[in-house]
Amino acid sequence: MKISVICLIIALLVPCFAKADTSSIGTIKNTKGEVTVVRNAAPAPAHIGDRLYPEDILQTGTNSSTGIIFEDNTMLSLGPDTEIIISNYVFAPEKGLFSMIIQMIKGTASYLSGIIGQQSPEAVEFQTPDATIGIRGTQFLVKVEI
Amino acid sequence: MKKIISLFIGSVLFLAVSACGTKSTVVLVPDPDGRIGKLTVTNQGGKQTLEEANQSVQIKNKKTAPGIPVKLSHDEIAAVFSDALDAQPLPPAKFILYFLPDSNLLTRKSEKLLPQIIQTILKRKSHDIVISGHTDTVGTKEYNYRLSLERAKTMFDILVANGAVPNDIRITSHGEGNLLVKTPDEVAEPKNRRVEVVIR
């Protein structure tokens, strides 16, 4: 009985901790056409001003595009029929912690380094299905054909 | 025997298809300030380095080394990437304001920047403003963390008094941990006593 009560309390508390731990990592600045954010496996249409969180998946449809700015001022814009996963993102300059891992599944994208890229370039990894891009500044373009 | 052969052919075909599933192209381009960075493109087959404007490399699959870098023309780049490039957000606007020593009072020169900051927020209709407070290295780390928080809060109050929405503003305090001008400890440096306001 006691154990089940403790379990219940833990079960109720865990989501609170999880929520408190995740702060937004970027913002959608523009959208054209069909732009979708998939969070916890649930797709939803993206709007200007929407916040992004670690592990978000961003998708654009035909004739669609979107532009985002991360907390460290990294800018990423996507062309049509594109899909990326923000696998990891940490920006805590007060603690000197930086990490950014982006996986590109398909489509076209433009990337412009921000503070993480300037202060800790080795912390940035941009992955395509067949290679990893290491970045020593500043802007590049990627296309992944399936 | 026939069965085994067809099974073998089938699995070879499957492997071939999955290995050639994708193809990537990476292009290094000058940034908005005209600077050209440097990229490394690495996979199981090898590595290529891009360090010239509009140099590109193609990757066929995980196991084949990235190809020899080739320079692309502006037209070739536009043909593939114009949609992604057109979707680039307006770069963030950044202002740096300086403070009097050991104080949350702005210098007179920095006070004059305030109208321009307010204008920028209104013009961009920004809901995404970050204020970071900083100090020089005079005093203890703990003291400076609180001082830089005071400075950031002062700036927050000024922006809110001029019409910015509190929920649109995020405050961070760096103390002496992020110097604009690198100095040893206990050095008074006017350029380090600052807040930075980023409007996105």
Short mmCIF file of C-alpha atoms in Angstrom, two decimals:
data_model
loop_
_atom_site.label_atom_id
_atom_site.label_comp_id
_atom_site.label_asym_id
_atom_site.label_seq_id
_atom_site.Cartn_x
_atom_site.Cartn_y
_atom_site.Cartn_z
CA MET A 1 0.00 0.00 0.00
CA LYS A 2 2.71 2.44 1.10
CA ILE A 3 4.77 1.65 -1.98
CA SER A 4 1.88 2.27 -4.32
CA VAL A 5 1.25 5.67 -2.71
CA ILE A 6 4.92 6.58 -3.13
CA CYS A 7 4.78 5.40 -6.74
CA LEU A 8 1.75 7.56 -7.36
CA ILE A 9 3.45 10.63 -5.86
CA ILE A 10 6.56 10.02 -7.98
CA ALA A 11 4.42 9.50 -11.09
CA LEU A 12 2.68 12.80 -10.44
CA LEU A 13 5.91 14.69 -9.72
CA VAL A 14 8.02 13.43 -12.62
CA PRO A 15 6.15 15.27 -15.39
CA CYS A 16 6.44 18.50 -13.36
CA PHE A 17 10.21 18.15 -13.19
CA ALA A 18 10.38 17.29 -16.87
CA LYS A 19 8.41 20.39 -17.77
CA ALA A 20 10.44 22.70 -15.55
CA ASP A 21 13.61 21.40 -17.16
CA THR A 22 12.80 22.23 -20.78
CA SER A 23 12.98 25.85 -21.84
CA SER A 24 12.48 27.04 -25.37
CA ILE A 25 15.51 26.86 -27.67
CA GLY A 26 14.35 28.97 -30.58
CA THR A 27 11.48 30.72 -32.33
CA ILE A 28 9.78 30.40 -35.70
CA LYS A 29 10.24 33.74 -37.45
CA ASN A 30 8.46 33.17 -40.75
CA THR A 31 6.42 30.52 -42.50
CA LYS A 32 5.15 30.06 -46.03
CA GLY A 33 2.69 27.34 -47.05
CA GLU A 34 2.55 24.16 -45.01
CA VAL A 35 4.97 24.07 -42.03
CA THR A 36 4.67 21.43 -39.30
CA VAL A 37 6.32 20.88 -35.93
CA VAL A 38 6.27 17.31 -34.62
CA ARG A 39 6.66 17.22 -30.83
CA ASN A 40 6.31 13.98 -28.82
CA ALA A 41 5.12 12.29 -32.04
CA ALA A 42 2.21 14.77 -32.41
CA PRO A 43 2.31 16.94 -35.56
CA ALA A 44 0.88 20.48 -35.38
CA PRO A 45 0.90 23.40 -37.85
CA ALA A 46 3.65 25.94 -37.07
CA HIS A 47 2.98 29.68 -36.75
CA ILE A 48 5.18 32.77 -36.56
CA GLY A 49 6.32 33.29 -32.97
CA ASP A 50 5.94 29.61 -31.98
CA ARG A 51 8.67 28.40 -29.62
CA LEU A 52 10.79 25.33 -30.37
CA TYR A 53 12.08 22.69 -27.93
CA PRO A 54 14.81 20.02 -28.00
CA GLU A 55 13.92 16.97 -30.14
CA ASP A 56 11.39 18.90 -32.19
CA ILE A 57 11.04 17.78 -35.81
CA LEU A 58 10.40 20.50 -38.38
CA GLN A 59 8.76 19.70 -41.74
CA THR A 60 7.82 21.79 -44.78
CA GLY A 61 5.47 20.79 -47.60
CA THR A 62 5.55 21.53 -51.34
CA ASN A 63 6.01 25.26 -52.15
CA SER A 64 6.60 25.86 -48.45
CA SER A 65 9.45 27.29 -46.39
CA THR A 66 10.28 28.52 -42.88
CA GLY A 67 12.96 30.45 -41.00
CA ILE A 68 13.95 30.06 -37.34
CA ILE A 69 16.34 31.79 -34.93
CA PHE A 70 17.82 29.78 -32.06
CA GLU A 71 18.52 31.22 -28.59
CA ASP A 72 22.20 31.72 -29.49
CA ASN A 73 21.22 33.59 -32.71
CA THR A 74 21.99 30.66 -35.02
CA MET A 75 19.71 31.06 -38.03
CA LEU A 76 18.28 28.11 -39.94
CA SER A 77 15.92 28.35 -42.88
CA LEU A 78 14.30 25.47 -44.76
CA GLY A 79 13.14 25.21 -48.37
CA PRO A 80 10.24 23.05 -49.61
CA ASP A 81 9.79 19.31 -48.86
CA THR A 82 12.31 19.46 -46.06
CA GLU A 83 12.60 17.65 -42.74
CA ILE A 84 15.06 18.26 -39.89
CA ILE A 85 15.38 16.97 -36.32
CA ILE A 86 16.83 19.20 -33.61
CA SER A 87 18.48 16.21 -31.86
CA ASN A 88 20.21 18.21 -29.16
CA TYR A 89 20.49 21.87 -28.20
CA VAL A 90 22.11 23.36 -25.09
CA PHE A 91 22.89 27.07 -24.76
CA ALA A 92 23.99 28.02 -21.25
CA PRO A 93 26.75 30.62 -21.67
CA GLU A 94 26.62 31.39 -17.92
CA LYS A 95 27.86 27.83 -17.32
CA GLY A 96 29.92 27.57 -20.50
CA LEU A 97 27.70 24.73 -21.81
CA PHE A 98 27.06 24.55 -25.55
CA SER A 99 25.76 21.84 -27.87
CA MET A 100 23.85 21.75 -31.12
CA ILE A 101 23.13 18.62 -33.15
CA ILE A 102 20.86 18.90 -36.16
CA GLN A 103 19.90 15.94 -38.33
CA MET A 104 18.69 16.67 -41.83
CA ILE A 105 16.48 13.95 -43.31
CA LYS A 106 15.66 15.57 -46.68
CA GLY A 107 15.24 18.84 -48.54
CA THR A 108 17.21 22.10 -48.63
CA ALA A 109 18.45 24.37 -45.83
CA SER A 110 20.58 27.42 -45.11
CA TYR A 111 22.56 27.60 -41.86
CA LEU A 112 24.22 30.68 -40.32
CA SER A 113 26.33 30.28 -37.15
CA GLY A 114 25.42 32.02 -33.90
CA ILE A 115 27.17 32.34 -30.55
CA ILE A 116 27.64 28.57 -30.12
CA GLY A 117 29.41 28.41 -33.48
CA GLN A 118 31.67 31.33 -32.55
CA GLN A 119 32.50 30.33 -28.96
CA SER A 120 32.48 26.55 -29.25
CA PRO A 121 32.52 25.45 -32.92
CA GLU A 122 33.35 21.83 -31.99
CA ALA A 123 29.99 21.68 -30.15
CA VAL A 124 28.07 22.03 -33.44
CA GLU A 125 27.26 19.01 -35.57
CA PHE A 126 25.09 19.05 -38.67
CA GLN A 127 24.31 15.55 -39.91
CA THR A 128 22.99 14.41 -43.27
CA PRO A 129 22.08 10.72 -43.83
CA ASP A 130 25.51 10.10 -45.37
CA ALA A 131 27.93 12.58 -43.76
CA THR A 132 28.63 14.91 -40.83
CA ILE A 133 29.40 18.58 -41.38
CA GLY A 134 31.84 20.22 -38.97
CA ILE A 135 31.54 24.00 -38.91
CA ARG A 136 34.26 26.60 -38.40
CA GLY A 137 31.93 29.45 -39.42
CA THR A 138 29.75 30.72 -40.77
CA GLN A 139 27.14 30.16 -43.52
CA PHE A 140 26.47 27.10 -45.65
CA LEU A 141 23.74 25.42 -47.67
CA VAL A 142 22.74 21.75 -47.64
CA LYS A 143 20.61 19.62 -49.91
CA VAL A 144 19.56 16.04 -49.18
CA GLU A 145 17.89 14.06 -51.97
CA ILE A 146 16.08 10.84 -51.21
CA MET B 1 19.76 -23.96 -55.04
CA LYS B 2 17.75 -21.62 -57.24
CA LYS B 3 15.96 -20.39 -54.17
CA ILE B 4 19.22 -19.57 -52.44
CA ILE B 5 20.51 -17.69 -55.49
CA SER B 6 17.37 -15.61 -55.82
CA LEU B 7 17.46 -14.92 -52.09
CA PHE B 8 21.08 -13.82 -52.48
CA ILE B 9 20.28 -11.54 -55.43
CA GLY B 10 17.36 -10.13 -53.51
CA SER B 11 19.44 -9.22 -50.50
CA VAL B 12 22.20 -7.71 -52.66
CA LEU B 13 19.59 -5.55 -54.40
CA PHE B 14 18.13 -4.54 -51.05
CA LEU B 15 21.57 -3.55 -49.73
CA ALA B 16 22.34 -1.61 -52.91
CA VAL B 17 19.09 0.31 -52.72
CA SER B 18 19.48 1.16 -49.04
CA ALA B 19 23.10 2.27 -49.54
CA CYS B 20 22.16 4.59 -52.42
CA GLY B 21 19.09 5.85 -50.61
CA THR B 22 20.21 9.46 -50.34
CA LYS B 23 22.62 11.94 -51.83
CA SER B 24 23.76 15.15 -50.18
CA THR B 25 25.29 18.41 -51.40
CA VAL B 26 27.01 20.92 -49.10
CA VAL B 27 27.94 24.45 -50.23
CA LEU B 28 30.04 26.98 -48.31
CA VAL B 29 28.76 30.52 -49.00
CA PRO B 30 29.80 33.99 -47.80
CA ASP B 31 27.76 35.13 -44.77
CA PRO B 32 25.79 38.45 -44.79
CA ASP B 33 29.01 40.28 -43.75
CA GLY B 34 30.93 38.72 -46.63
CA ARG B 35 33.01 36.45 -44.39
CA ILE B 36 33.82 32.93 -45.58
CA GLY B 37 34.07 30.21 -42.95
CA LYS B 38 35.35 26.68 -43.19
CA LEU B 39 33.59 23.32 -43.26
CA THR B 40 34.68 19.73 -42.92
CA VAL B 41 32.49 17.05 -44.45
CA THR B 42 33.23 13.61 -43.02
CA ASN B 43 31.85 10.09 -43.41
CA GLN B 44 33.10 6.51 -43.19
CA GLY B 45 34.82 6.88 -46.58
CA GLY B 46 36.84 10.01 -45.80
CA LYS B 47 36.84 13.75 -45.36
CA GLN B 48 36.78 16.93 -47.45
CA THR B 49 37.40 20.53 -46.43
CA LEU B 50 35.62 23.53 -47.94
CA GLU B 51 37.22 26.97 -47.43
CA GLU B 52 36.47 29.00 -50.54
CA ALA B 53 33.33 30.93 -51.43
CA ASN B 54 30.68 28.82 -53.21
CA GLN B 55 32.76 25.65 -53.04
CA SER B 56 30.54 22.58 -52.92
CA VAL B 57 30.94 18.89 -52.28
CA GLN B 58 28.69 15.95 -53.11
CA ILE B 59 28.25 12.89 -50.95
CA LYS B 60 26.91 9.74 -52.63
CA ASN B 61 26.56 7.53 -49.57
CA LYS B 62 27.97 6.82 -46.09
CA LYS B 63 30.82 4.64 -47.28
CA THR B 64 32.06 6.62 -50.31
CA ALA B 65 34.34 9.55 -49.46
CA PRO B 66 32.90 13.00 -50.22
CA GLY B 67 33.75 14.06 -53.81
CA ILE B 68 36.32 16.64 -54.97
CA PRO B 69 35.11 20.20 -54.13
CA VAL B 70 33.62 22.09 -57.09
CA LYS B 71 32.85 25.81 -57.29
CA LEU B 72 29.20 26.58 -58.09
CA SER B 73 27.98 29.68 -59.94
CA HIS B 74 25.45 32.05 -58.35
CA ASP B 75 22.82 30.76 -60.78
CA GLU B 76 23.49 27.14 -59.86
CA ILE B 77 23.17 28.00 -56.16
CA ALA B 78 19.98 30.03 -56.69
CA ALA B 79 18.40 27.24 -58.75
CA VAL B 80 18.57 24.84 -55.81
CA PHE B 81 18.57 27.03 -52.72
CA SER B 82 16.58 30.19 -53.52
CA ASP B 83 13.56 29.09 -51.42
CA ALA B 84 15.70 28.29 -48.37
CA LEU B 85 17.68 31.52 -48.79
CA ASP B 86 14.52 33.63 -49.19
CA ALA B 87 13.21 32.17 -45.91
CA GLN B 88 16.20 33.46 -43.89
CA PRO B 89 14.95 35.52 -40.95
CA LEU B 90 16.01 39.14 -40.48
CA PRO B 91 19.31 38.94 -38.53
CA PRO B 92 18.91 39.84 -34.83
CA ALA B 93 19.62 43.47 -33.90
CA LYS B 94 22.12 43.85 -31.05
CA PHE B 95 22.76 46.86 -28.82
CA ILE B 96 25.43 47.23 -26.12
CA LEU B 97 24.89 49.77 -23.33
CA TYR B 98 27.54 50.67 -20.74
CA PHE B 99 27.20 51.41 -17.02
CA LEU B 100 29.01 53.55 -14.45
CA PRO B 101 31.40 51.58 -12.17
CA ASP B 102 29.72 49.40 -9.50
CA SER B 103 26.33 50.83 -10.44
CA ASN B 104 23.13 50.19 -12.36
CA LEU B 105 23.23 53.71 -13.86
CA LEU B 106 23.80 53.94 -17.61
CA THR B 107 26.55 56.15 -18.98
CA ARG B 108 25.21 59.29 -20.63
CA LYS B 109 26.36 58.15 -24.04
CA SER B 110 24.49 54.83 -23.68
CA GLU B 111 21.33 56.56 -22.45
CA LYS B 112 21.14 58.20 -25.86
CA LEU B 113 20.77 54.76 -27.48
CA LEU B 114 17.46 54.06 -25.73
CA PRO B 115 15.11 55.65 -28.29
CA GLN B 116 16.77 53.65 -31.07
CA ILE B 117 16.26 50.40 -29.12
CA ILE B 118 12.57 51.15 -28.51
CA GLN B 119 12.14 52.02 -32.19
CA THR B 120 13.73 48.73 -33.25
CA ILE B 121 11.37 46.70 -31.03
CA LEU B 122 8.33 48.52 -32.42
CA LYS B 123 9.45 48.38 -36.04
CA ARG B 124 10.15 44.65 -35.93
CA LYS B 125 7.04 43.97 -33.81
CA SER B 126 9.44 41.76 -31.84
CA HIS B 127 8.16 39.34 -29.20
CA ASP B 128 11.62 37.89 -28.71
CA ILE B 129 13.98 40.15 -26.72
CA VAL B 130 16.95 38.99 -24.64
CA ILE B 131 18.76 41.20 -22.11
CA SER B 132 22.07 39.93 -20.73
CA GLY B 133 23.83 41.71 -17.89
CA HIS B 134 27.64 41.77 -17.46
CA THR B 135 30.30 43.28 -15.19
CA ASP B 136 34.05 43.83 -15.21
CA THR B 137 36.27 41.75 -12.91
CA VAL B 138 36.39 44.14 -9.93
CA GLY B 139 34.77 42.42 -6.91
CA THR B 140 33.84 38.82 -6.15
CA LYS B 141 32.11 36.55 -8.67
CA GLU B 142 28.98 36.36 -6.48
CA TYR B 143 28.78 40.12 -6.05
CA ASN B 144 29.20 40.64 -9.79
CA TYR B 145 26.53 38.08 -10.62
CA ARG B 146 24.06 40.14 -8.55
CA LEU B 147 25.31 43.44 -10.02
CA SER B 148 24.89 42.22 -13.60
CA LEU B 149 21.40 40.94 -12.72
CA GLU B 150 20.60 44.44 -11.36
CA ARG B 151 21.81 45.97 -14.62
CA ALA B 152 19.70 43.59 -16.70
CA LYS B 153 16.64 44.32 -14.54
CA THR B 154 17.22 48.07 -14.91
CA MET B 155 17.18 47.64 -18.69
CA PHE B 156 14.07 45.44 -18.43
CA ASP B 157 12.27 48.19 -16.46
CA ILE B 158 13.28 50.85 -19.00
CA LEU B 159 12.00 48.77 -21.95
CA VAL B 160 8.72 47.89 -20.19
CA ALA B 161 8.19 51.55 -19.21
CA ASN B 162 8.50 52.36 -22.91
CA GLY B 163 5.90 49.87 -24.07
CA ALA B 164 7.64 46.50 -24.39
CA VAL B 165 5.63 43.49 -23.14
CA PRO B 166 7.26 41.84 -20.06
CA ASN B 167 6.48 38.34 -21.38
CA ASP B 168 8.45 39.07 -24.55
CA ILE B 169 11.67 39.74 -22.63
CA ARG B 170 14.10 37.20 -21.20
CA ILE B 171 16.81 38.21 -18.74
CA THR B 172 20.16 36.50 -18.19
CA SER B 173 22.96 37.44 -15.79
CA HIS B 174 26.56 36.55 -16.64
CA GLY B 175 28.46 38.40 -13.89
CA GLU B 176 32.13 38.56 -14.87
CA GLY B 177 31.90 35.30 -16.83
CA ASN B 178 31.56 36.75 -20.34
CA LEU B 179 34.00 39.63 -20.78
CA LEU B 180 33.85 41.74 -23.92
CA VAL B 181 37.46 42.79 -23.33
CA LYS B 182 39.50 39.99 -21.76
CA THR B 183 41.24 41.18 -18.57
CA PRO B 184 42.80 39.56 -15.48
CA ASP B 185 40.81 39.57 -12.22
CA GLU B 186 40.25 42.90 -10.40
CA VAL B 187 40.60 45.09 -13.50
CA ALA B 188 38.21 48.02 -14.01
CA GLU B 189 37.23 47.94 -17.69
CA PRO B 190 34.40 50.24 -18.88
CA LYS B 191 33.63 48.05 -21.91
CA ASN B 192 32.87 45.05 -19.67
CA ARG B 193 30.32 46.95 -17.51
CA ARG B 194 27.40 46.45 -19.85
CA VAL B 195 24.08 44.99 -20.86
CA GLU B 196 23.50 43.53 -24.28
CA VAL B 197 20.03 43.77 -25.77
CA VAL B 198 19.22 41.37 -28.62
CA ILE B 199 16.02 41.97 -30.56
CA ARG B 200 14.88 39.11 -32.82
#
